[in-house]
Amino acid sequence: MKPELKTGLQPEHDVIIIGAGVSGIYQLYRLLEMDVKVTVLEAGGGPGGTWYWNRYPGARFDSESYTYGYSFSRELLDEWNWSEHFSGQPETLRYLNHVIDKFDLRDHMQFDCQVKSAAFDDEANIWTLTLADERTLTTRFLLTAIGMLSAPTMPTIPGVENFKGEAFHTYYWPQEPVDFTGKKVGVIGTGATALQLIGEIAGKVGDLTVFQRRPNWCAPLHNGPIDKEEMDEIRSNYDEIFARCKVTPGGFIHGPDRRKFADVTEEERLEFWEELYNSRGFGVWLGNFRDVLVEEIPNEEFTKYIADKIRARVNDPVTAEKLIPKDHGFGTRRVPMETHYFEAYNQDNVHLIDINETPIECITEAGIKTTDREYEFDIIIYATGFDAITGAFDRIEFTGVNGQKLSDKWIDGPITYLGLQTAGFPNLITIAGPQGGSVATNFPRGIEEAVEWNTELLKYLRKYNYNRIEPKADAEDEWTAHVKHTYSYSLLGNSKSWFTGYNSNVEGHDKIRYMIYNGGAVRYRERLADVVANDYQGFDLR
């Protein structure tokens, strides 16, 4: 039985989920099992989240397809065949739509629904959401599944609106195919998205000019098709695959080699590194000696090894040096995986412009003007990244107790308890929020655990007739301090990246902000279990 409110009012929904991506889809499935009144509000014209929006050429997983799909349904695992080791965007979107239709979830989703604001009524314990179309909806519990890379940022370059050709951010790639034949194309950015895009289109355009601010360490993906025989073998090993993901720090099939860098001879070390470099996926990043991402000297040595690989793949020595990062070591940011990226610069029609040497002054009607010259283009592509993790929250005005704005509370970085809630905003649960376990892991593996934990929490609240939950201030302070401490666990906390909250295209994001939990999936899972075992310790339940 649902508890009556003091005001005598009942919300229209028990739960509203914002976002119909990987997180929102699974959370909806679990809530429908509970027979609660729930709806999903999705800004896009269809489900899929990042896989709905990011349609740019080359967009694909960097974790193995069979570790990215959902694990909750044996029937789903048995009937779905992945065609590649690292699935491309079209196949991934088909997969998510298949899941939605298989479990009859679509009728509980509302598309083209942009949430403008969400305000909490402290007396009634109700959230009221206002949409862009001016509709309002009310709910007891508000769950965010808005994605960690869903707030794209444009560069702060004058004249963007002046360009007369085609132009778009990679996140807002047109749904209709873009014809590159014979076109002069400019790409701004060399992050993870740009690497995939450049490798894919370099052989299709007439001329390609890449404007780079800072190069990234990256390594070959080594993607390949999965035939029926291999898919049957994968299917028979799903239990072992997911068990393996559960014991690694990142939730991938790749975990650190327990040996240290100094435990082996130089010959053995180089042989092992060759094996890693030529293997599929994140092994080159996450399967290395256990101290390569923790201690400076091992990291420096492996960084030199990767730099030499780049020099060997790029014909022009000057261009090769421009593509080698000098401000951070390999793996101290999330490593982009590429396919023929470096080889693209060996083509006569591909040019690399270092904007540290010749900065971009403005976008013109015809193209891009640097301090050196003006480049004319038919198409400009902005691969300039995202206001990561908290950016999507900032684009919705969340108002909590006593009129507090979430954007004000988080102005210097997120403050949470377990990455799942923040004090002063009762009944607001962030499925894949900042400082949670899923942000730094193989995403679906992390969000399945977060969704299942949230679902058990809501069952607990229903069982004991609680209609309000929020973290206690001291629990939030302890968790936030703990998250900061996890940045000392590895070298990832030393570099400027979206993991550490840096984004030069966003005002005020030029300093470290503690965005992710660096303690690993196993530790995070243990902490969640401990909280439950102690009757949801750290939460105030009413």
PDB file of C-alpha atoms in Angstrom, residues 127-236:
ATOM      1  CA  TRP A 127       9.270  16.111  -7.664  1.00  0.00           C
ATOM      2  CA  THR A 128       7.617  18.291 -10.310  1.00  0.00           C
ATOM      3  CA  LEU A 129       9.193  18.241 -13.752  1.00  0.00           C
ATOM      4  CA  THR A 130       8.655  20.909 -16.390  1.00  0.00           C
ATOM      5  CA  LEU A 131       9.269  19.935 -20.005  1.00  0.00           C
ATOM      6  CA  ALA A 132      10.257  22.087 -22.961  1.00  0.00           C
ATOM      7  CA  ASP A 133       6.686  21.827 -24.276  1.00  0.00           C
ATOM      8  CA  GLU A 134       5.520  23.336 -20.934  1.00  0.00           C
ATOM      9  CA  ARG A 135       3.915  20.120 -19.698  1.00  0.00           C
ATOM     10  CA  THR A 136       4.431  19.284 -16.042  1.00  0.00           C
ATOM     11  CA  LEU A 137       4.713  15.822 -14.509  1.00  0.00           C
ATOM     12  CA  THR A 138       4.920  14.772 -10.867  1.00  0.00           C
ATOM     13  CA  THR A 139       6.676  11.805  -9.320  1.00  0.00           C
ATOM     14  CA  ARG A 140       7.676  10.449  -5.932  1.00  0.00           C
ATOM     15  CA  PHE A 141      11.120   9.330  -7.064  1.00  0.00           C
ATOM     16  CA  LEU A 142      13.202  10.864  -9.838  1.00  0.00           C
ATOM     17  CA  LEU A 143      15.935   8.713 -11.398  1.00  0.00           C
ATOM     18  CA  THR A 144      18.467  10.194 -13.797  1.00  0.00           C
ATOM     19  CA  ALA A 145      19.871   8.095 -16.633  1.00  0.00           C
ATOM     20  CA  ILE A 146      21.125  11.074 -18.600  1.00  0.00           C
ATOM     21  CA  GLY A 147      24.519   9.749 -19.591  1.00  0.00           C
ATOM     22  CA  MET A 148      28.053  10.794 -18.762  1.00  0.00           C
ATOM     23  CA  LEU A 149      28.882  11.972 -22.296  1.00  0.00           C
ATOM     24  CA  SER A 150      25.603  13.554 -23.402  1.00  0.00           C
ATOM     25  CA  ALA A 151      26.311  17.290 -23.120  1.00  0.00           C
ATOM     26  CA  PRO A 152      28.396  18.136 -26.210  1.00  0.00           C
ATOM     27  CA  THR A 153      30.507  21.270 -26.160  1.00  0.00           C
ATOM     28  CA  MET A 154      31.367  23.498 -29.090  1.00  0.00           C
ATOM     29  CA  PRO A 155      34.754  25.215 -29.203  1.00  0.00           C
ATOM     30  CA  THR A 156      34.968  28.805 -28.036  1.00  0.00           C
ATOM     31  CA  ILE A 157      35.941  30.097 -31.479  1.00  0.00           C
ATOM     32  CA  PRO A 158      34.404  33.281 -32.897  1.00  0.00           C
ATOM     33  CA  GLY A 159      32.329  33.061 -36.059  1.00  0.00           C
ATOM     34  CA  VAL A 160      30.949  29.526 -35.804  1.00  0.00           C
ATOM     35  CA  GLU A 161      27.603  30.806 -37.063  1.00  0.00           C
ATOM     36  CA  ASN A 162      29.203  32.387 -40.175  1.00  0.00           C
ATOM     37  CA  PHE A 163      30.220  29.238 -42.059  1.00  0.00           C
ATOM     38  CA  LYS A 164      28.154  28.708 -45.220  1.00  0.00           C
ATOM     39  CA  GLY A 165      28.898  25.008 -45.731  1.00  0.00           C
ATOM     40  CA  GLU A 166      27.775  21.946 -43.763  1.00  0.00           C
ATOM     41  CA  ALA A 167      28.838  21.943 -40.109  1.00  0.00           C
ATOM     42  CA  PHE A 168      27.935  19.852 -37.076  1.00  0.00           C
ATOM     43  CA  HIS A 169      29.212  18.501 -33.788  1.00  0.00           C
ATOM     44  CA  THR A 170      29.816  14.751 -33.961  1.00  0.00           C
ATOM     45  CA  TYR A 171      27.158  14.191 -31.266  1.00  0.00           C
ATOM     46  CA  TYR A 172      24.517  15.789 -33.494  1.00  0.00           C
ATOM     47  CA  TRP A 173      25.529  13.906 -36.621  1.00  0.00           C
ATOM     48  CA  PRO A 174      22.798  14.018 -39.293  1.00  0.00           C
ATOM     49  CA  GLN A 175      20.527  10.982 -39.481  1.00  0.00           C
ATOM     50  CA  GLU A 176      20.921  10.960 -43.264  1.00  0.00           C
ATOM     51  CA  PRO A 177      24.351   9.820 -44.553  1.00  0.00           C
ATOM     52  CA  VAL A 178      26.852  12.588 -45.268  1.00  0.00           C
ATOM     53  CA  ASP A 179      28.396  12.489 -48.755  1.00  0.00           C
ATOM     54  CA  PHE A 180      32.155  13.048 -48.475  1.00  0.00           C
ATOM     55  CA  THR A 181      32.985  12.351 -52.110  1.00  0.00           C
ATOM     56  CA  GLY A 182      35.435  14.959 -53.366  1.00  0.00           C
ATOM     57  CA  LYS A 183      34.700  17.241 -50.401  1.00  0.00           C
ATOM     58  CA  LYS A 184      37.175  19.397 -48.507  1.00  0.00           C
ATOM     59  CA  VAL A 185      36.649  18.517 -44.841  1.00  0.00           C
ATOM     60  CA  GLY A 186      37.995  20.140 -41.686  1.00  0.00           C
ATOM     61  CA  VAL A 187      37.959  18.317 -38.340  1.00  0.00           C
ATOM     62  CA  ILE A 188      38.587  20.220 -35.100  1.00  0.00           C
ATOM     63  CA  GLY A 189      39.760  17.898 -32.349  1.00  0.00           C
ATOM     64  CA  THR A 190      41.784  14.706 -31.926  1.00  0.00           C
ATOM     65  CA  GLY A 191      40.012  13.060 -28.997  1.00  0.00           C
ATOM     66  CA  ALA A 192      38.432   9.614 -28.904  1.00  0.00           C
ATOM     67  CA  THR A 193      35.590  10.538 -31.274  1.00  0.00           C
ATOM     68  CA  ALA A 194      37.873  12.242 -33.787  1.00  0.00           C
ATOM     69  CA  LEU A 195      40.223   9.248 -33.893  1.00  0.00           C
ATOM     70  CA  GLN A 196      37.393   6.944 -34.917  1.00  0.00           C
ATOM     71  CA  LEU A 197      36.012   9.462 -37.425  1.00  0.00           C
ATOM     72  CA  ILE A 198      39.337  10.348 -39.073  1.00  0.00           C
ATOM     73  CA  GLY A 199      40.355   6.730 -39.559  1.00  0.00           C
ATOM     74  CA  GLU A 200      36.982   6.019 -41.179  1.00  0.00           C
ATOM     75  CA  ILE A 201      36.647   8.986 -43.566  1.00  0.00           C
ATOM     76  CA  ALA A 202      40.264   9.675 -44.602  1.00  0.00           C
ATOM     77  CA  GLY A 203      39.948   7.459 -47.657  1.00  0.00           C
ATOM     78  CA  LYS A 204      36.501   8.800 -48.631  1.00  0.00           C
ATOM     79  CA  VAL A 205      37.026  12.578 -48.675  1.00  0.00           C
ATOM     80  CA  GLY A 206      38.652  14.708 -51.324  1.00  0.00           C
ATOM     81  CA  ASP A 207      40.852  16.477 -48.767  1.00  0.00           C
ATOM     82  CA  LEU A 208      40.998  16.290 -44.962  1.00  0.00           C
ATOM     83  CA  THR A 209      42.580  18.822 -42.611  1.00  0.00           C
ATOM     84  CA  VAL A 210      42.790  17.997 -38.897  1.00  0.00           C
ATOM     85  CA  PHE A 211      43.214  20.787 -36.342  1.00  0.00           C
ATOM     86  CA  GLN A 212      44.889  19.422 -33.215  1.00  0.00           C
ATOM     87  CA  ARG A 213      45.338  21.119 -29.861  1.00  0.00           C
ATOM     88  CA  ARG A 214      46.622  18.201 -27.808  1.00  0.00           C
ATOM     89  CA  PRO A 215      47.401  14.717 -29.151  1.00  0.00           C
ATOM     90  CA  ASN A 216      46.138  11.596 -27.404  1.00  0.00           C
ATOM     91  CA  TRP A 217      47.834   8.336 -26.656  1.00  0.00           C
ATOM     92  CA  CYS A 218      45.896   5.631 -28.440  1.00  0.00           C
ATOM     93  CA  ALA A 219      46.331   2.050 -29.588  1.00  0.00           C
ATOM     94  CA  PRO A 220      44.889  -0.190 -32.309  1.00  0.00           C
ATOM     95  CA  LEU A 221      41.466  -1.722 -31.651  1.00  0.00           C
ATOM     96  CA  HIS A 222      42.058  -4.787 -33.851  1.00  0.00           C
ATOM     97  CA  ASN A 223      38.377  -5.218 -34.554  1.00  0.00           C
ATOM     98  CA  GLY A 224      37.146  -8.134 -36.631  1.00  0.00           C
ATOM     99  CA  PRO A 225      34.015 -10.053 -37.593  1.00  0.00           C
ATOM    100  CA  ILE A 226      32.429 -12.754 -35.456  1.00  0.00           C
ATOM    101  CA  ASP A 227      31.291 -15.765 -37.470  1.00  0.00           C
ATOM    102  CA  LYS A 228      28.627 -18.259 -36.362  1.00  0.00           C
ATOM    103  CA  GLU A 229      31.121 -20.729 -34.929  1.00  0.00           C
ATOM    104  CA  GLU A 230      32.814 -18.064 -32.795  1.00  0.00           C
ATOM    105  CA  MET A 231      29.466 -16.618 -31.690  1.00  0.00           C
ATOM    106  CA  ASP A 232      28.348 -20.081 -30.568  1.00  0.00           C
ATOM    107  CA  GLU A 233      31.550 -20.403 -28.567  1.00  0.00           C
ATOM    108  CA  ILE A 234      31.046 -16.969 -26.984  1.00  0.00           C
ATOM    109  CA  ARG A 235      27.462 -17.879 -26.110  1.00  0.00           C
ATOM    110  CA  SER A 236      28.545 -21.082 -24.402  1.00  0.00           C
TER     111      SER A 236
END
